[in-house]
């Protein structure tokens, strides 16, 4: 699998290097589940290899591990000259995926990916280079926010326009598919309406439709990522206020209560 933000390319070969599948698949749970079913139908033993170029592979990895699949980290397509011998594939992603599959077929030194690698995720998220500040250029926090959503909740990243105030307010408290679905459409509408957001009905409908596209119980590092998404959403709101040089309406954001987290579903 050559992983990317919006789409992955799947290249499947057998032990004799015969090509069985080469196609693009959306980074979306229903499409990924369909692909997994299709690949597993090809044989009794399947080894998956992923380049792990960015956080966009998180949902795919979680789905594979939930299906008890063997998953290898295979960034070999990034090695200098790695694709030189694979000129048959015209599409770059297809060629890279071919390299990953073939190297996984031949090599025995690729490291397996196992459940519960939160320590690695936490290290990446907490590194100074990974945490944007308000002193950064304006697009930086938004881009970081998009990257985190892509890794944990890609359907949300595609559905929400983070250039608008409403989706940012939503993300201050509700960052995961279960958290959104748990509210129900009517309760989510009311939650958004209470924050005096325009188009709250359309935003609630969009969020619910996106949440219904991902039922994976938990992506690795989900709690840490969700907390950072909430923080970044607030940073972007604050940054937008400073750029516009006018204060936000007081009713938009929930206010913290002493001794309790301000978000009703923060512990879910």
Short mmCIF file of C-alpha atoms in Angstrom, two decimals, residues 1-9 25-29 32 50-64 78 124 143-155 157-158 214 219 225:
data_model
loop_
_atom_site.label_atom_id
_atom_site.label_comp_id
_atom_site.label_asym_id
_atom_site.label_seq_id
_atom_site.Cartn_x
_atom_site.Cartn_y
_atom_site.Cartn_z
CA UNK A 1 0.00 0.00 0.00
CA UNK A 2 1.35 3.38 -1.03
CA UNK A 3 -0.40 5.60 1.51
CA UNK A 4 -1.47 9.17 0.95
CA UNK A 5 -3.82 11.71 2.51
CA UNK A 6 -6.92 11.16 0.37
CA UNK A 7 -6.21 7.92 -1.50
CA UNK A 8 -3.98 4.87 -1.23
CA UNK A 9 -2.71 2.72 -4.08
CA UNK A 25 -8.75 3.23 -3.06
CA UNK A 26 -10.18 6.16 -1.12
CA UNK A 27 -8.97 6.71 2.45
CA UNK A 28 -12.49 6.02 3.70
CA UNK A 29 -13.63 3.15 5.91
CA UNK A 32 -10.96 0.24 2.71
CA UNK A 50 2.67 0.15 4.05
CA UNK A 51 5.13 2.94 3.45
CA UNK A 52 3.79 5.02 6.39
CA UNK A 53 4.73 8.24 4.66
CA UNK A 54 2.30 10.23 6.81
CA UNK A 55 -0.60 10.01 9.24
CA UNK A 56 -3.01 9.27 6.41
CA UNK A 57 -2.31 5.53 6.87
CA UNK A 58 -3.63 5.41 10.45
CA UNK A 59 -7.18 4.32 9.58
CA UNK A 60 -5.96 1.67 7.14
CA UNK A 61 -3.52 0.26 9.71
CA UNK A 62 -6.23 0.15 12.38
CA UNK A 63 -8.63 -1.71 10.10
CA UNK A 64 -5.94 -4.24 9.15
CA UNK A 78 11.56 6.33 -0.40
CA UNK A 124 5.67 12.45 17.26
CA UNK A 143 -2.68 22.44 8.03
CA UNK A 144 -1.67 20.63 11.22
CA UNK A 145 -5.33 20.26 12.14
CA UNK A 146 -6.10 18.79 8.72
CA UNK A 147 -3.21 16.37 9.07
CA UNK A 148 -4.42 15.08 12.43
CA UNK A 149 -7.98 14.68 11.16
CA UNK A 150 -6.72 12.79 8.13
CA UNK A 151 -4.94 10.30 10.36
CA UNK A 152 -7.84 9.70 12.74
CA UNK A 153 -11.04 10.71 10.93
CA UNK A 154 -10.41 11.23 7.18
CA UNK A 155 -14.12 11.48 6.35
CA UNK A 157 -11.35 16.16 7.07
CA UNK A 158 -12.97 15.86 3.66
CA UNK A 214 -16.33 5.28 9.99
CA UNK A 219 -7.57 4.42 16.00
CA UNK A 225 -4.91 13.02 18.80
#
